[in-house]
Short mmCIF file of N, CA, C and O in Angstrom, two decimals:
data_model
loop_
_atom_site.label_atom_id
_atom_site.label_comp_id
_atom_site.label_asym_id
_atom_site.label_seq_id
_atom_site.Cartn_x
_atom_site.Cartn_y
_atom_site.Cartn_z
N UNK A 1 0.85 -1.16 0.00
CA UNK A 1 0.00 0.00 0.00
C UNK A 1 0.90 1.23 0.00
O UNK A 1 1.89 1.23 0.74
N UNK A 2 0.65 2.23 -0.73
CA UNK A 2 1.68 3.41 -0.84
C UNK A 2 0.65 4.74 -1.07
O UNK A 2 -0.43 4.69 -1.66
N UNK A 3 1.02 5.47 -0.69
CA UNK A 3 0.24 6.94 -0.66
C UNK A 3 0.19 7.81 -1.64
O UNK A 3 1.33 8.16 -1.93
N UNK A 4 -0.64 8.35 -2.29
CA UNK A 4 0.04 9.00 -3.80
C UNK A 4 -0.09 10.58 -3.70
O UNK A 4 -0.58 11.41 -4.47
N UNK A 5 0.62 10.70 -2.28
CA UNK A 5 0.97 12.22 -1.81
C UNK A 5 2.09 12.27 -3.01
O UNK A 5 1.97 11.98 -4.20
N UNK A 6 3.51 12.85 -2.06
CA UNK A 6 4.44 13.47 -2.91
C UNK A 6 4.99 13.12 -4.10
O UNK A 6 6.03 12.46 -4.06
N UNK A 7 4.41 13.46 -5.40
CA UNK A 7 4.63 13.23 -6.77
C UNK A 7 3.49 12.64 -7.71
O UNK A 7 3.61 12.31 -8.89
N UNK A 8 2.03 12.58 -6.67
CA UNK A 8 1.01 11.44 -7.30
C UNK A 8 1.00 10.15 -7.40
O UNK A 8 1.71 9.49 -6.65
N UNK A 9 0.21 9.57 -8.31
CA UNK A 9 -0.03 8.70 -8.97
C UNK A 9 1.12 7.49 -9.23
O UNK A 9 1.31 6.38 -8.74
N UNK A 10 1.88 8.42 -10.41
CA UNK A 10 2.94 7.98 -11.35
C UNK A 10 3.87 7.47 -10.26
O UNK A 10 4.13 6.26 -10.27
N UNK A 11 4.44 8.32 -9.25
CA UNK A 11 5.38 8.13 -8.25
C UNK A 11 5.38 6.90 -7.28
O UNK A 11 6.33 6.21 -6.94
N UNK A 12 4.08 6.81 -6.92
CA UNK A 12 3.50 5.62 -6.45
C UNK A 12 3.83 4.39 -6.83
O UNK A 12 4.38 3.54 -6.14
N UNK A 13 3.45 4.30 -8.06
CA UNK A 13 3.22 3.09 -8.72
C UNK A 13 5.05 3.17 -9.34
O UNK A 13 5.45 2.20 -9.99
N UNK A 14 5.51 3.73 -9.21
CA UNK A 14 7.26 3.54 -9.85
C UNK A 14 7.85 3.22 -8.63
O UNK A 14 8.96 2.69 -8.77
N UNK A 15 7.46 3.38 -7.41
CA UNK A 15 7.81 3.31 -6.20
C UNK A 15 8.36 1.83 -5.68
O UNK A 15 9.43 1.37 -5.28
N UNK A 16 6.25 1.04 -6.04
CA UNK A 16 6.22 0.29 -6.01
C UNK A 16 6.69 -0.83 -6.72
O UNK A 16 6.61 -2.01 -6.37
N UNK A 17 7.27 -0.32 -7.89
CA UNK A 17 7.21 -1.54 -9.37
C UNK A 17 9.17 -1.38 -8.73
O UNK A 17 10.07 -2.20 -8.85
N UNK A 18 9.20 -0.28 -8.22
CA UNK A 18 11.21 -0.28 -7.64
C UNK A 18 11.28 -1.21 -6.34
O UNK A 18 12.27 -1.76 -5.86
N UNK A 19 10.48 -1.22 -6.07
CA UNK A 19 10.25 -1.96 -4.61
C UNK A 19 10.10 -3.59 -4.86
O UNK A 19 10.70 -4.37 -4.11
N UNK A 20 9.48 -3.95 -5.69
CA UNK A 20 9.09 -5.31 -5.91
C UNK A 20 9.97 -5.94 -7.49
O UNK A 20 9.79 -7.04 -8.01
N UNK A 21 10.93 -4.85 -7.96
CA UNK A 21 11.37 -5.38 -9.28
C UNK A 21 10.36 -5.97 -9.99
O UNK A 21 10.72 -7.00 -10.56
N UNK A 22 9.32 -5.67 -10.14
CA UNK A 22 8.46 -5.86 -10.97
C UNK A 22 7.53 -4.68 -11.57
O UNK A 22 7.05 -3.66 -11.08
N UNK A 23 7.47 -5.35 -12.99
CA UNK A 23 6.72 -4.04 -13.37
C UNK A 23 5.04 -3.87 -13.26
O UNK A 23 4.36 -4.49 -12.44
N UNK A 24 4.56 -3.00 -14.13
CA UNK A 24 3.07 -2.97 -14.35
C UNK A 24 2.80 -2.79 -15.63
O UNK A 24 3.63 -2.72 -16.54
N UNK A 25 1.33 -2.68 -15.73
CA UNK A 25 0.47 -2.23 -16.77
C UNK A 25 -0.62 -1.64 -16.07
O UNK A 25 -1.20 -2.34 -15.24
N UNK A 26 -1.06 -0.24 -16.30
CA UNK A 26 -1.93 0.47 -16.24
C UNK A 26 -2.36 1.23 -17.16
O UNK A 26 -1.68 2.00 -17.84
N UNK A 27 -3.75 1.03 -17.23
CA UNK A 27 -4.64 2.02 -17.40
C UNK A 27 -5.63 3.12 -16.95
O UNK A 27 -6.70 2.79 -16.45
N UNK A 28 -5.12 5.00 -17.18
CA UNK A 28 -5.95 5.53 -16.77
C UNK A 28 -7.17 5.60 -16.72
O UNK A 28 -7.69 6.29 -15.84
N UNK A 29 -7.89 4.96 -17.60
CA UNK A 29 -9.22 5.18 -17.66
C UNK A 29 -9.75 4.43 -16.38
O UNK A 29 -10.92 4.54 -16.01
N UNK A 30 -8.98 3.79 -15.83
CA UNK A 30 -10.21 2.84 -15.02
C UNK A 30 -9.81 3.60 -13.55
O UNK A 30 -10.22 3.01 -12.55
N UNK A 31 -9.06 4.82 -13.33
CA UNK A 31 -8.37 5.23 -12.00
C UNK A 31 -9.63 5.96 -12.02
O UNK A 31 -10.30 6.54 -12.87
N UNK A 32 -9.72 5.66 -10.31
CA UNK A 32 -11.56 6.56 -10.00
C UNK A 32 -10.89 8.16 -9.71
O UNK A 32 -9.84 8.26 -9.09
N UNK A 33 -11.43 9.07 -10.10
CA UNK A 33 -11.47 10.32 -10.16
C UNK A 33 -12.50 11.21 -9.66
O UNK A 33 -13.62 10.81 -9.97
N UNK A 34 -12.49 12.27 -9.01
CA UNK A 34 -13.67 12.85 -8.69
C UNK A 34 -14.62 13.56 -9.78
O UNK A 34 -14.11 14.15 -10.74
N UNK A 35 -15.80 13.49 -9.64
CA UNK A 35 -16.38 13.70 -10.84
C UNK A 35 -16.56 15.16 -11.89
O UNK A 35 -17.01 15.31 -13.02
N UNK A 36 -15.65 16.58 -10.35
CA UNK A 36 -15.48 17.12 -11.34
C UNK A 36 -14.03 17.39 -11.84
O UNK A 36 -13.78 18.44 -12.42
N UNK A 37 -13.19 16.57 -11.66
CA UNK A 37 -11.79 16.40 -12.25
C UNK A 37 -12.22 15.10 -13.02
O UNK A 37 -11.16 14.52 -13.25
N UNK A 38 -13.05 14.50 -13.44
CA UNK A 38 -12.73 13.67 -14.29
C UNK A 38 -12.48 14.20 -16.28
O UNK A 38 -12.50 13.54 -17.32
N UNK A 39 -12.32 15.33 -16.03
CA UNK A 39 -11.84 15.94 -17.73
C UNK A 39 -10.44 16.72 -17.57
O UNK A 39 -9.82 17.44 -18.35
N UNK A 40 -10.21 16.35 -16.44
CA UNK A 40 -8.88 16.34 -16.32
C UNK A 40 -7.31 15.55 -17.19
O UNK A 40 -7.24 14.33 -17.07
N UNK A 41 -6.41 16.10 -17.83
CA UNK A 41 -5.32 15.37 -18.58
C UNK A 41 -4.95 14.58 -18.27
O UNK A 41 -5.25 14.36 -17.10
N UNK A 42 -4.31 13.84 -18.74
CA UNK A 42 -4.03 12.67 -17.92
C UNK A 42 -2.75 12.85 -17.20
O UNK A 42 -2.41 12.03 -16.35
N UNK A 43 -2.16 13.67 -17.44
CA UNK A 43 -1.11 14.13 -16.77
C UNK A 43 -0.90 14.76 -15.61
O UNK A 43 0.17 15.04 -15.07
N UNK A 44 -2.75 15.11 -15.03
CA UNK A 44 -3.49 15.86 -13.90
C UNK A 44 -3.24 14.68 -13.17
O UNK A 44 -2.63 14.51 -12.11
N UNK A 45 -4.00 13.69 -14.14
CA UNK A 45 -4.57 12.31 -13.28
C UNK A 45 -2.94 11.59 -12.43
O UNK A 45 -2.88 11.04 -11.33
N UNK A 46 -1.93 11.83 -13.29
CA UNK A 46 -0.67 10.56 -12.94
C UNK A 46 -0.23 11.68 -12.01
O UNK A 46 -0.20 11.07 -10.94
N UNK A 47 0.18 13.12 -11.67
CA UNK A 47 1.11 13.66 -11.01
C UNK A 47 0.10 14.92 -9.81
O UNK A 47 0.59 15.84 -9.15
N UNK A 48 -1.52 14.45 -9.89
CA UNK A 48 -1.87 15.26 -8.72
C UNK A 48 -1.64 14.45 -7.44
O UNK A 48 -1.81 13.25 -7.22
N UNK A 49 -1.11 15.62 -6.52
CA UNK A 49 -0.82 14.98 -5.08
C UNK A 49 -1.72 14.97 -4.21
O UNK A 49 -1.79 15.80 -3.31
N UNK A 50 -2.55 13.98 -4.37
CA UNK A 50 -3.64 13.42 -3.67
C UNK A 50 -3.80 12.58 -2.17
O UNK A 50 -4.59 11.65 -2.01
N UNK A 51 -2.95 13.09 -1.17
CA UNK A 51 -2.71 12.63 0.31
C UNK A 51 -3.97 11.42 0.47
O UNK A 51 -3.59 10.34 0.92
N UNK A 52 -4.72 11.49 0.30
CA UNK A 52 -6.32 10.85 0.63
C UNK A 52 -6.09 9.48 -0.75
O UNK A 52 -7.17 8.92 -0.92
N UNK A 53 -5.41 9.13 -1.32
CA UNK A 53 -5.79 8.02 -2.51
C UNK A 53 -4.34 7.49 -1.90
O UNK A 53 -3.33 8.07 -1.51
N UNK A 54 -4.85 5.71 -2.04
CA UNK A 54 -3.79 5.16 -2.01
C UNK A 54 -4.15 4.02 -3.56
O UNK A 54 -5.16 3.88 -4.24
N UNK A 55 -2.71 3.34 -3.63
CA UNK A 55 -2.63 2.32 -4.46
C UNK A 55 -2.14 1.22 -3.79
O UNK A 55 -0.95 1.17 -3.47
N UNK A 56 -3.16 0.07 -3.46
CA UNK A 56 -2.76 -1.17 -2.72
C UNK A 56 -2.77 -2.17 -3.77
O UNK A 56 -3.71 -2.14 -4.56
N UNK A 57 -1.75 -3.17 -3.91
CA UNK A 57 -1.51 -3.98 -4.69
C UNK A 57 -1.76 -5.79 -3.46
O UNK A 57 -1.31 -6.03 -2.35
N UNK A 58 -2.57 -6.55 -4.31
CA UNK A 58 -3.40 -7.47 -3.82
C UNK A 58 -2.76 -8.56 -4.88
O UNK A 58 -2.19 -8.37 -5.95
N UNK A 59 -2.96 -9.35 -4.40
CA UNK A 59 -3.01 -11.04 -5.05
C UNK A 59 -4.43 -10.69 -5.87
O UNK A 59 -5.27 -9.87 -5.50
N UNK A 60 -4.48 -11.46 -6.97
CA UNK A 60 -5.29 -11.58 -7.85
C UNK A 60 -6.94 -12.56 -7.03
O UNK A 60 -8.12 -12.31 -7.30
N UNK A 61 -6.41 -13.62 -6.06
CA UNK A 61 -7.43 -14.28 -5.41
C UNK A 61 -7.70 -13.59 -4.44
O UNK A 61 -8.42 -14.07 -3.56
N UNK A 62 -7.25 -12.41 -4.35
CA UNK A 62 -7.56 -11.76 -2.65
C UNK A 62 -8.51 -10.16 -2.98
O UNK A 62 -8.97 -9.42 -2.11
N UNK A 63 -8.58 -9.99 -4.31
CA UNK A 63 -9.39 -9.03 -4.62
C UNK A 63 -10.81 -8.85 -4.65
O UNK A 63 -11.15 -7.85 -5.28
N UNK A 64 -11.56 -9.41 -4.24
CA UNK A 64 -13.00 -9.84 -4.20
C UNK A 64 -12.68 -9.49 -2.66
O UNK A 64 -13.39 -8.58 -2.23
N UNK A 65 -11.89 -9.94 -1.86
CA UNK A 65 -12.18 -9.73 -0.35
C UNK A 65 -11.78 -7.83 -0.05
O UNK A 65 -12.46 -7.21 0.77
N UNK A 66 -10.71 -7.17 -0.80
CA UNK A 66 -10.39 -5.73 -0.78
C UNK A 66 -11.75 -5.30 -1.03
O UNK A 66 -12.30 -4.46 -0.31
N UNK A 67 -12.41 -5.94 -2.17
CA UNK A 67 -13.83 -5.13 -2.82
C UNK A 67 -14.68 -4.52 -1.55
O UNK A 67 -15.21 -3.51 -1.08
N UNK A 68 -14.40 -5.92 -1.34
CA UNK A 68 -15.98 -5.74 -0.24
C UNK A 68 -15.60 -5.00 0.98
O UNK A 68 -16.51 -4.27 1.37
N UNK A 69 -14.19 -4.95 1.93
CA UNK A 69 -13.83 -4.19 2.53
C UNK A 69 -14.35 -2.51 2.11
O UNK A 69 -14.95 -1.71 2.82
N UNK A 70 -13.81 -2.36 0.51
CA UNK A 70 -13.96 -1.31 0.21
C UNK A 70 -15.04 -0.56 -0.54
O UNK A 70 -14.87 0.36 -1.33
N UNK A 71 -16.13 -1.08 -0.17
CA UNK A 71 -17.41 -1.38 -0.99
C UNK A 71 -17.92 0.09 -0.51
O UNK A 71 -18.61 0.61 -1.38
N UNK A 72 -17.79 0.68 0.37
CA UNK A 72 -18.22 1.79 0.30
C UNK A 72 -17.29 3.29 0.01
O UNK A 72 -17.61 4.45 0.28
N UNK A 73 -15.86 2.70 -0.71
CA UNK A 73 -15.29 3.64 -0.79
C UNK A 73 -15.03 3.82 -2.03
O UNK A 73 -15.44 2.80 -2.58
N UNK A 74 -14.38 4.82 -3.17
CA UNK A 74 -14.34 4.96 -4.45
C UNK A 74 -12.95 4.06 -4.60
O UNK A 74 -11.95 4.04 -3.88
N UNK A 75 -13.23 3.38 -5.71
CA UNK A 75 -11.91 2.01 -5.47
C UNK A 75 -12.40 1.41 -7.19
O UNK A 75 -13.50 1.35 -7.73
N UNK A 76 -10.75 0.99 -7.76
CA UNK A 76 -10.84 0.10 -8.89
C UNK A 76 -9.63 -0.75 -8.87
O UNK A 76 -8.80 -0.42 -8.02
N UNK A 77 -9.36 -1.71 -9.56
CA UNK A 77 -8.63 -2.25 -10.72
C UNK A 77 -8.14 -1.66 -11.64
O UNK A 77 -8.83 -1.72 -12.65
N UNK A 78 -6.87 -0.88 -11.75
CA UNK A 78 -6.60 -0.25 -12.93
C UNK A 78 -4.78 -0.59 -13.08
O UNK A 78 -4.00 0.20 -13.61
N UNK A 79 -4.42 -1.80 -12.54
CA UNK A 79 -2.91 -2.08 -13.18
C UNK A 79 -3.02 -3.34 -12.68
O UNK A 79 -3.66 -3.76 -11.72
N UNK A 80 -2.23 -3.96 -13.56
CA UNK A 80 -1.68 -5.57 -13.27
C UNK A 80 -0.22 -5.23 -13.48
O UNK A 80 0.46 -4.66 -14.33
N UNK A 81 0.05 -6.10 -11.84
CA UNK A 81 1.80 -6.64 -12.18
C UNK A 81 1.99 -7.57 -13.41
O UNK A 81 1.32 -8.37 -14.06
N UNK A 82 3.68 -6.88 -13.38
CA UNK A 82 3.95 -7.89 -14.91
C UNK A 82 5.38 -7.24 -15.67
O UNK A 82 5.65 -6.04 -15.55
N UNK A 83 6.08 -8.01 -16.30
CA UNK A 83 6.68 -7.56 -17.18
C UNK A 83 8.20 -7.01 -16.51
O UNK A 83 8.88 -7.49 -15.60
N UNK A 84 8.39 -5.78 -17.39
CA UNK A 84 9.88 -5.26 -16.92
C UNK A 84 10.07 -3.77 -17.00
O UNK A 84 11.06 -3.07 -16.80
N UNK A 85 8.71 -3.47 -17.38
CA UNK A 85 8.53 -1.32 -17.40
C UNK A 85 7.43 -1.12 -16.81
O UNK A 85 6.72 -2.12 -16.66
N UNK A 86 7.00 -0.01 -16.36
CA UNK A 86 5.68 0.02 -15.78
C UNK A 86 5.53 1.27 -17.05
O UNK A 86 6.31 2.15 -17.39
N UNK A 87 4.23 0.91 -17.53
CA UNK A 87 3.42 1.30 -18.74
C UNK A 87 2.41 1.60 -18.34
O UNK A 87 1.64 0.84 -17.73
N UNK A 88 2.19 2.83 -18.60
CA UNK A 88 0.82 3.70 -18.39
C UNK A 88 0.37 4.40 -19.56
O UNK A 88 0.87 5.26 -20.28
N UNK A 89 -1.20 3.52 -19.56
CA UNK A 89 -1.68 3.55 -21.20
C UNK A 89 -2.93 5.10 -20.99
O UNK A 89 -3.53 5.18 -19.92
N UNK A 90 -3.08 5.72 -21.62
CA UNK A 90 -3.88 6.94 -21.64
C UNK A 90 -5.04 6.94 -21.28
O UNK A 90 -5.28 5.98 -20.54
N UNK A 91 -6.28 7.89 -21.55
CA UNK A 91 -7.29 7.30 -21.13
C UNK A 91 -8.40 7.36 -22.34
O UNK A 91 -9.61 7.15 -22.40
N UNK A 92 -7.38 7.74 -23.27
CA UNK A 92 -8.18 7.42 -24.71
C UNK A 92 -8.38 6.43 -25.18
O UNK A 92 -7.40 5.68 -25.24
N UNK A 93 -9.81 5.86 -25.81
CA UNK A 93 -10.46 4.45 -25.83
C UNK A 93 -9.71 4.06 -27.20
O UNK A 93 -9.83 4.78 -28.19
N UNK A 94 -8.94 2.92 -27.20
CA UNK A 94 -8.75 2.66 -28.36
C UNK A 94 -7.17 2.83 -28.32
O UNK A 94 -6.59 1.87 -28.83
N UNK A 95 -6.36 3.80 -27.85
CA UNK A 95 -4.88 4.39 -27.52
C UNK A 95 -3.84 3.05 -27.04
O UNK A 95 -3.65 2.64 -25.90
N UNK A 96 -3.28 2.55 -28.29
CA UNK A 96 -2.35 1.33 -28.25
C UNK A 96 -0.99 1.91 -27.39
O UNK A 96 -0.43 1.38 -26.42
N UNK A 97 -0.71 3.00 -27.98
CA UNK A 97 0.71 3.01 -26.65
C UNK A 97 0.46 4.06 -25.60
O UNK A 97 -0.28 5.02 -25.42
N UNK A 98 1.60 3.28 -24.87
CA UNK A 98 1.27 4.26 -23.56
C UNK A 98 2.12 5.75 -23.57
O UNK A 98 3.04 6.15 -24.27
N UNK A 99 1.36 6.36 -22.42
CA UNK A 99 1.75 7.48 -22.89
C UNK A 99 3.14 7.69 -21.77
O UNK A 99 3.25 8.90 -21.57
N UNK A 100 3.84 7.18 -21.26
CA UNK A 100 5.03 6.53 -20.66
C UNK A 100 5.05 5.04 -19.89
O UNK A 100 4.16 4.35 -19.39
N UNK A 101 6.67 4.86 -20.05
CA UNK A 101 7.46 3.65 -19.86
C UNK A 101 8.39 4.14 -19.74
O UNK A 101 9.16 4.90 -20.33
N UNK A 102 8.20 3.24 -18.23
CA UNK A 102 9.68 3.24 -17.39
C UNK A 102 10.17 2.03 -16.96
O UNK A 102 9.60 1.50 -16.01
N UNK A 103 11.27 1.41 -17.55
CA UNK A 103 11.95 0.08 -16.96
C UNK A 103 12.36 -0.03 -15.32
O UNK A 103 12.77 0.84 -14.56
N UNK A 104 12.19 -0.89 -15.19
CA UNK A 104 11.76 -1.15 -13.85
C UNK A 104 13.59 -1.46 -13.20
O UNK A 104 14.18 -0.90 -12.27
N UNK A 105 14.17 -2.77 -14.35
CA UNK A 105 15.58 -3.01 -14.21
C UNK A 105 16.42 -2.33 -15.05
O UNK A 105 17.64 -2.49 -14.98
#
């Protein structure tokens, strides 16, 4: 679990993918946003410093039990571990590359 205070989003999740030598795949579109920042860039979305949002990374069988913990709070699925860069794909429907990659090793 990591806090996506100082640096956001992006920082977080590079934090974590440095922490575990492993990388990711994310997509912005599925990061919950408040509804009136959701026309926000995506560049709002990866580097606002949001003290109050975390990114907890779960076992794939243990996510149904986070849900329901978090069933009353704004919460998604928006990266899978994997790979050897952490890749963050835009939040344009259809947008094959990401709009950065960072190698992890």
């Amino acid at each position: 679990c990591r806090a996506c205070g100082p640096g956001g989003l992006v920082v977080a999740l590079a934090e974590m993918c440095r922490a575990s030598g492993a990388g990711a795949e994310t997509q912005l579109g599925f990061v919950p946003v408040d509804p009136y920042y959701a026309y926000a860039a995506d560049d709002a979305v990866l580097f606002a410093e949001s003290p109050a949002r975390f990114v907890v990374e779960v076992a794939p069988g243990d996510a149904a039990a986070l849900a329901a913990v978090l069933v009353d709070a704004p919460h998604a699925c928006f990266a899978v571990v994997g790979g050897d860069a952490l890749r963050v794909h835009p939040r344009l429907p259809g947008a094959a590359d990401p709009v950065l990659r960072l190698p992890v090793r």
